[in-house]
Amino acid sequence: MSALNDVKKRLRPGQVYRRQDFEKWSNAVDRHLRQLVEEGRLEKVSGGLYLAPRQTRYGKAPARPEKLVESFLKDDRFLLVSPNAYNGLGVGTTQLYNEPVVYNLKRHGRFDLGGRVYDFRKKPSVPAKLTEEVLLVDLLQNLDRLAETRAEVLPRALDRARRMNPARLFKAARDFGSVRAQRLLSQALEAA
């Protein structure tokens, strides 16, 4: 059996691989990667990052964003946030955004992964999951990046903060928020 066939057997549809993953399976990594891409068994997502496409009845399915980001960062400590989620807070945001934000401990910048741009933002700590409190804190620290005007959204966001659990909100602001977001929340909750 050829070395290339051995590598083909190890590929799992929908899985994202780094170049270094192939080093333990192949003695000619670059040649095998090139051949697998030419055959359509792999798609190059970014420099050194490959996807084994999953076939559906509608064609090839893209990789799950979480898998792409985890493979890109070589770390599972990140929070993937779409600014579209702000619309669910009921604070007057209605726009749809096409660039997810990835809060993480390693990388900063905008990167194209599989034809989609992700905005990576390095933070000293990252929440384990996206809660309503974390989402509101994120909204407050990104007011200037929204399509809606700050004057429209800020009063509604602070009103929403007054109706949330103050302990969880302060924890989210302390662990994840900017100084500005912490100050805004402190002022809003003191006034209540």
PDB file of C-alpha atoms in Angstrom:
ATOM      1  CA  MET A   1       0.000   0.000   0.000  1.00  0.00           C
ATOM      2  CA  SER A   2       1.339   3.430  -0.866  1.00  0.00           C
ATOM      3  CA  ALA A   3       2.008   6.112   1.721  1.00  0.00           C
ATOM      4  CA  LEU A   4      -0.569   8.375   0.063  1.00  0.00           C
ATOM      5  CA  ASN A   5      -3.309   5.752   0.479  1.00  0.00           C
ATOM      6  CA  ASP A   6      -2.363   5.424   4.137  1.00  0.00           C
ATOM      7  CA  VAL A   7      -2.832   9.177   4.568  1.00  0.00           C
ATOM      8  CA  LYS A   8      -6.184   9.056   2.722  1.00  0.00           C
ATOM      9  CA  LYS A   9      -7.470   6.433   5.183  1.00  0.00           C
ATOM     10  CA  ARG A  10      -6.775   8.766   8.088  1.00  0.00           C
ATOM     11  CA  LEU A  11      -8.801  11.699   6.708  1.00  0.00           C
ATOM     12  CA  ARG A  12     -12.188  12.292   8.341  1.00  0.00           C
ATOM     13  CA  PRO A  13     -14.846  14.365   6.508  1.00  0.00           C
ATOM     14  CA  GLY A  14     -15.497  17.712   8.172  1.00  0.00           C
ATOM     15  CA  GLN A  15     -12.231  17.624  10.091  1.00  0.00           C
ATOM     16  CA  VAL A  16      -9.692  20.461   9.950  1.00  0.00           C
ATOM     17  CA  TYR A  17      -5.990  19.567   9.871  1.00  0.00           C
ATOM     18  CA  ARG A  18      -2.765  21.472  10.289  1.00  0.00           C
ATOM     19  CA  ARG A  19       0.229  20.653   8.101  1.00  0.00           C
ATOM     20  CA  GLN A  20       2.077  19.295  11.104  1.00  0.00           C
ATOM     21  CA  ASP A  21      -0.684  16.683  11.644  1.00  0.00           C
ATOM     22  CA  PHE A  22       0.437  15.017   8.409  1.00  0.00           C
ATOM     23  CA  GLU A  23       4.087  14.807   9.476  1.00  0.00           C
ATOM     24  CA  LYS A  24       3.382  11.716  11.582  1.00  0.00           C
ATOM     25  CA  TRP A  25       1.581   9.971   8.690  1.00  0.00           C
ATOM     26  CA  SER A  26       3.680  10.930   5.680  1.00  0.00           C
ATOM     27  CA  ASN A  27       7.337  11.082   4.729  1.00  0.00           C
ATOM     28  CA  ALA A  28       6.586  13.503   1.844  1.00  0.00           C
ATOM     29  CA  VAL A  29       4.128  15.895   3.461  1.00  0.00           C
ATOM     30  CA  ASP A  30       4.121  18.697   0.895  1.00  0.00           C
ATOM     31  CA  ARG A  31       3.827  16.351  -2.077  1.00  0.00           C
ATOM     32  CA  HIS A  32       0.985  14.386  -0.443  1.00  0.00           C
ATOM     33  CA  LEU A  33      -0.846  17.560   0.549  1.00  0.00           C
ATOM     34  CA  ARG A  34      -0.581  18.877  -3.009  1.00  0.00           C
ATOM     35  CA  GLN A  35      -1.906  15.576  -4.403  1.00  0.00           C
ATOM     36  CA  LEU A  36      -4.790  15.466  -1.905  1.00  0.00           C
ATOM     37  CA  VAL A  37      -5.777  19.042  -2.760  1.00  0.00           C
ATOM     38  CA  GLU A  38      -5.641  18.244  -6.503  1.00  0.00           C
ATOM     39  CA  GLU A  39      -7.864  15.192  -5.956  1.00  0.00           C
ATOM     40  CA  GLY A  40     -10.347  17.246  -3.922  1.00  0.00           C
ATOM     41  CA  ARG A  41      -9.882  15.201  -0.752  1.00  0.00           C
ATOM     42  CA  LEU A  42      -8.517  18.287   1.009  1.00  0.00           C
ATOM     43  CA  GLU A  43      -9.154  22.008   0.622  1.00  0.00           C
ATOM     44  CA  LYS A  44      -6.586  24.578   1.638  1.00  0.00           C
ATOM     45  CA  VAL A  45      -8.278  26.890   4.123  1.00  0.00           C
ATOM     46  CA  SER A  46      -5.313  29.056   5.076  1.00  0.00           C
ATOM     47  CA  GLY A  47      -1.542  28.789   5.243  1.00  0.00           C
ATOM     48  CA  GLY A  48      -0.847  25.359   6.739  1.00  0.00           C
ATOM     49  CA  LEU A  49      -4.545  24.674   7.435  1.00  0.00           C
ATOM     50  CA  TYR A  50      -6.572  22.103   5.468  1.00  0.00           C
ATOM     51  CA  LEU A  51     -10.157  20.842   5.513  1.00  0.00           C
ATOM     52  CA  ALA A  52     -11.322  17.360   4.576  1.00  0.00           C
ATOM     53  CA  PRO A  53     -14.632  18.387   2.964  1.00  0.00           C
ATOM     54  CA  ARG A  54     -17.848  16.759   4.063  1.00  0.00           C
ATOM     55  CA  GLN A  55     -20.149  15.902   1.174  1.00  0.00           C
ATOM     56  CA  THR A  56     -23.863  16.667   1.534  1.00  0.00           C
ATOM     57  CA  ARG A  57     -26.631  16.353  -1.000  1.00  0.00           C
ATOM     58  CA  TYR A  58     -26.207  20.085  -1.672  1.00  0.00           C
ATOM     59  CA  GLY A  59     -22.473  19.879  -2.267  1.00  0.00           C
ATOM     60  CA  LYS A  60     -19.435  20.278  -0.063  1.00  0.00           C
ATOM     61  CA  ALA A  61     -20.176  21.607   3.416  1.00  0.00           C
ATOM     62  CA  PRO A  62     -17.854  24.194   4.937  1.00  0.00           C
ATOM     63  CA  ALA A  63     -16.021  23.465   8.164  1.00  0.00           C
ATOM     64  CA  ARG A  64     -17.689  24.407  11.411  1.00  0.00           C
ATOM     65  CA  PRO A  65     -16.300  27.793  12.490  1.00  0.00           C
ATOM     66  CA  GLU A  66     -15.365  26.418  15.920  1.00  0.00           C
ATOM     67  CA  LYS A  67     -13.192  23.689  14.361  1.00  0.00           C
ATOM     68  CA  LEU A  68     -11.530  26.155  12.005  1.00  0.00           C
ATOM     69  CA  VAL A  69     -10.696  28.603  14.780  1.00  0.00           C
ATOM     70  CA  GLU A  70      -9.511  25.886  17.167  1.00  0.00           C
ATOM     71  CA  SER A  71      -7.164  24.445  14.540  1.00  0.00           C
ATOM     72  CA  PHE A  72      -5.931  27.890  13.532  1.00  0.00           C
ATOM     73  CA  LEU A  73      -5.162  28.891  17.127  1.00  0.00           C
ATOM     74  CA  LYS A  74      -3.979  25.430  18.244  1.00  0.00           C
ATOM     75  CA  ASP A  75      -6.016  26.198  21.351  1.00  0.00           C
ATOM     76  CA  ASP A  76      -9.583  25.632  22.493  1.00  0.00           C
ATOM     77  CA  ARG A  77      -9.688  28.670  24.801  1.00  0.00           C
ATOM     78  CA  PHE A  78     -11.595  31.194  22.702  1.00  0.00           C
ATOM     79  CA  LEU A  79     -15.015  32.769  22.456  1.00  0.00           C
ATOM     80  CA  LEU A  80     -16.626  33.102  19.033  1.00  0.00           C
ATOM     81  CA  VAL A  81     -19.120  35.986  18.953  1.00  0.00           C
ATOM     82  CA  SER A  82     -21.210  37.233  16.081  1.00  0.00           C
ATOM     83  CA  PRO A  83     -22.273  40.868  16.459  1.00  0.00           C
ATOM     84  CA  ASN A  84     -25.626  39.653  15.110  1.00  0.00           C
ATOM     85  CA  ALA A  85     -26.273  38.257  18.605  1.00  0.00           C
ATOM     86  CA  TYR A  86     -26.664  41.825  19.925  1.00  0.00           C
ATOM     87  CA  ASN A  87     -30.032  41.920  18.155  1.00  0.00           C
ATOM     88  CA  GLY A  88     -31.357  39.380  20.681  1.00  0.00           C
ATOM     89  CA  LEU A  89     -30.718  41.706  23.626  1.00  0.00           C
ATOM     90  CA  GLY A  90     -33.588  43.988  22.621  1.00  0.00           C
ATOM     91  CA  VAL A  91     -31.568  47.208  22.776  1.00  0.00           C
ATOM     92  CA  GLY A  92     -32.366  48.518  19.309  1.00  0.00           C
ATOM     93  CA  THR A  93     -29.669  46.859  17.221  1.00  0.00           C
ATOM     94  CA  THR A  94     -30.987  45.427  13.974  1.00  0.00           C
ATOM     95  CA  GLN A  95     -28.001  45.180  11.635  1.00  0.00           C
ATOM     96  CA  LEU A  96     -26.534  41.933  10.366  1.00  0.00           C
ATOM     97  CA  TYR A  97     -22.762  41.531  10.297  1.00  0.00           C
ATOM     98  CA  ASN A  98     -20.661  39.126   8.285  1.00  0.00           C
ATOM     99  CA  GLU A  99     -17.467  39.138  10.338  1.00  0.00           C
ATOM    100  CA  PRO A 100     -17.432  37.055  13.519  1.00  0.00           C
ATOM    101  CA  VAL A 101     -15.208  38.162  16.394  1.00  0.00           C
ATOM    102  CA  VAL A 102     -12.915  35.645  18.080  1.00  0.00           C
ATOM    103  CA  TYR A 103     -11.751  36.587  21.574  1.00  0.00           C
ATOM    104  CA  ASN A 104      -8.681  34.527  22.363  1.00  0.00           C
ATOM    105  CA  LEU A 105      -5.387  34.431  24.251  1.00  0.00           C
ATOM    106  CA  LYS A 106      -2.978  34.184  21.274  1.00  0.00           C
ATOM    107  CA  ARG A 107      -3.731  36.089  18.053  1.00  0.00           C
ATOM    108  CA  HIS A 108      -4.828  39.591  17.069  1.00  0.00           C
ATOM    109  CA  GLY A 109      -5.882  40.751  13.614  1.00  0.00           C
ATOM    110  CA  ARG A 110      -8.190  39.896  10.751  1.00  0.00           C
ATOM    111  CA  PHE A 111      -7.636  36.506   9.119  1.00  0.00           C
ATOM    112  CA  ASP A 112      -9.302  34.815   6.163  1.00  0.00           C
ATOM    113  CA  LEU A 113     -10.150  31.209   7.009  1.00  0.00           C
ATOM    114  CA  GLY A 114     -11.907  29.239   4.322  1.00  0.00           C
ATOM    115  CA  GLY A 115     -13.179  32.299   2.467  1.00  0.00           C
ATOM    116  CA  ARG A 116     -14.578  34.028   5.568  1.00  0.00           C
ATOM    117  CA  VAL A 117     -12.862  36.833   7.471  1.00  0.00           C
ATOM    118  CA  TYR A 118     -12.617  36.498  11.252  1.00  0.00           C
ATOM    119  CA  ASP A 119     -11.672  39.375  13.552  1.00  0.00           C
ATOM    120  CA  PHE A 120      -9.308  37.913  16.160  1.00  0.00           C
ATOM    121  CA  ARG A 121      -8.933  39.982  19.330  1.00  0.00           C
ATOM    122  CA  LYS A 122      -6.404  39.036  21.969  1.00  0.00           C
ATOM    123  CA  LYS A 123      -7.644  39.338  25.564  1.00  0.00           C
ATOM    124  CA  PRO A 124      -5.988  38.462  28.887  1.00  0.00           C
ATOM    125  CA  SER A 125      -8.938  36.210  29.772  1.00  0.00           C
ATOM    126  CA  VAL A 126     -11.794  34.723  27.804  1.00  0.00           C
ATOM    127  CA  PRO A 127     -15.165  33.548  29.157  1.00  0.00           C
ATOM    128  CA  ALA A 128     -15.895  29.852  28.734  1.00  0.00           C
ATOM    129  CA  LYS A 129     -19.290  30.498  27.162  1.00  0.00           C
ATOM    130  CA  LEU A 130     -21.371  33.335  25.792  1.00  0.00           C
ATOM    131  CA  THR A 131     -23.935  34.397  28.383  1.00  0.00           C
ATOM    132  CA  GLU A 132     -26.384  37.276  28.185  1.00  0.00           C
ATOM    133  CA  GLU A 133     -24.193  39.263  30.597  1.00  0.00           C
ATOM    134  CA  VAL A 134     -21.034  38.687  28.566  1.00  0.00           C
ATOM    135  CA  LEU A 135     -22.911  39.671  25.407  1.00  0.00           C
ATOM    136  CA  LEU A 136     -24.068  42.948  26.977  1.00  0.00           C
ATOM    137  CA  VAL A 137     -20.538  43.742  28.181  1.00  0.00           C
ATOM    138  CA  ASP A 138     -19.260  42.994  24.666  1.00  0.00           C
ATOM    139  CA  LEU A 139     -21.897  45.309  23.194  1.00  0.00           C
ATOM    140  CA  LEU A 140     -20.834  48.124  25.533  1.00  0.00           C
ATOM    141  CA  GLN A 141     -17.191  47.809  24.596  1.00  0.00           C
ATOM    142  CA  ASN A 142     -18.028  47.751  20.879  1.00  0.00           C
ATOM    143  CA  LEU A 143     -20.516  50.639  20.719  1.00  0.00           C
ATOM    144  CA  ASP A 144     -18.319  52.589  18.316  1.00  0.00           C
ATOM    145  CA  ARG A 145     -18.173  49.680  15.844  1.00  0.00           C
ATOM    146  CA  LEU A 146     -21.945  49.306  15.478  1.00  0.00           C
ATOM    147  CA  ALA A 147     -23.898  50.552  12.482  1.00  0.00           C
ATOM    148  CA  GLU A 148     -26.479  52.111  14.825  1.00  0.00           C
ATOM    149  CA  THR A 149     -25.623  55.340  16.579  1.00  0.00           C
ATOM    150  CA  ARG A 150     -24.238  55.208  20.093  1.00  0.00           C
ATOM    151  CA  ALA A 151     -26.901  57.686  21.301  1.00  0.00           C
ATOM    152  CA  GLU A 152     -29.672  55.266  20.282  1.00  0.00           C
ATOM    153  CA  VAL A 153     -28.182  52.063  21.681  1.00  0.00           C
ATOM    154  CA  LEU A 154     -26.438  53.132  24.917  1.00  0.00           C
ATOM    155  CA  PRO A 155     -29.513  54.196  26.945  1.00  0.00           C
ATOM    156  CA  ARG A 156     -31.353  51.000  26.007  1.00  0.00           C
ATOM    157  CA  ALA A 157     -28.310  48.860  26.825  1.00  0.00           C
ATOM    158  CA  LEU A 158     -27.932  50.475  30.245  1.00  0.00           C
ATOM    159  CA  ASP A 159     -31.644  50.005  30.898  1.00  0.00           C
ATOM    160  CA  ARG A 160     -31.237  46.346  29.974  1.00  0.00           C
ATOM    161  CA  ALA A 161     -28.277  46.101  32.381  1.00  0.00           C
ATOM    162  CA  ARG A 162     -30.466  47.364  35.243  1.00  0.00           C
ATOM    163  CA  ARG A 163     -32.833  44.418  34.661  1.00  0.00           C
ATOM    164  CA  MET A 164     -30.038  41.806  34.762  1.00  0.00           C
ATOM    165  CA  ASN A 165     -28.479  39.989  37.692  1.00  0.00           C
ATOM    166  CA  PRO A 166     -25.974  42.565  39.032  1.00  0.00           C
ATOM    167  CA  ALA A 167     -23.538  39.991  40.466  1.00  0.00           C
ATOM    168  CA  ARG A 168     -23.213  38.092  37.181  1.00  0.00           C
ATOM    169  CA  LEU A 169     -23.020  41.344  35.226  1.00  0.00           C
ATOM    170  CA  PHE A 170     -20.207  42.731  37.408  1.00  0.00           C
ATOM    171  CA  LYS A 171     -18.344  39.418  37.143  1.00  0.00           C
ATOM    172  CA  ALA A 172     -18.616  39.465  33.343  1.00  0.00           C
ATOM    173  CA  ALA A 173     -17.455  43.099  33.252  1.00  0.00           C
ATOM    174  CA  ARG A 174     -14.541  42.434  35.616  1.00  0.00           C
ATOM    175  CA  ASP A 175     -13.351  39.267  33.866  1.00  0.00           C
ATOM    176  CA  PHE A 176     -13.969  40.251  30.258  1.00  0.00           C
ATOM    177  CA  GLY A 177     -14.895  43.903  29.866  1.00  0.00           C
ATOM    178  CA  SER A 178     -12.907  47.001  29.095  1.00  0.00           C
ATOM    179  CA  VAL A 179     -12.469  49.789  31.628  1.00  0.00           C
ATOM    180  CA  ARG A 180     -15.055  51.845  29.729  1.00  0.00           C
ATOM    181  CA  ALA A 181     -17.635  49.034  29.881  1.00  0.00           C
ATOM    182  CA  GLN A 182     -17.016  48.585  33.618  1.00  0.00           C
ATOM    183  CA  ARG A 183     -17.426  52.329  34.228  1.00  0.00           C
ATOM    184  CA  LEU A 184     -20.667  52.509  32.213  1.00  0.00           C
ATOM    185  CA  LEU A 185     -22.146  49.540  34.081  1.00  0.00           C
ATOM    186  CA  SER A 186     -21.112  50.920  37.480  1.00  0.00           C
ATOM    187  CA  GLN A 187     -22.755  54.262  36.745  1.00  0.00           C
ATOM    188  CA  ALA A 188     -25.946  52.628  35.446  1.00  0.00           C
ATOM    189  CA  LEU A 189     -26.334  50.273  38.381  1.00  0.00           C
ATOM    190  CA  GLU A 190     -25.545  52.969  40.969  1.00  0.00           C
ATOM    191  CA  ALA A 191     -28.269  55.171  39.489  1.00  0.00           C
ATOM    192  CA  ALA A 192     -30.808  52.353  39.777  1.00  0.00           C
TER     193      ALA A 192
END
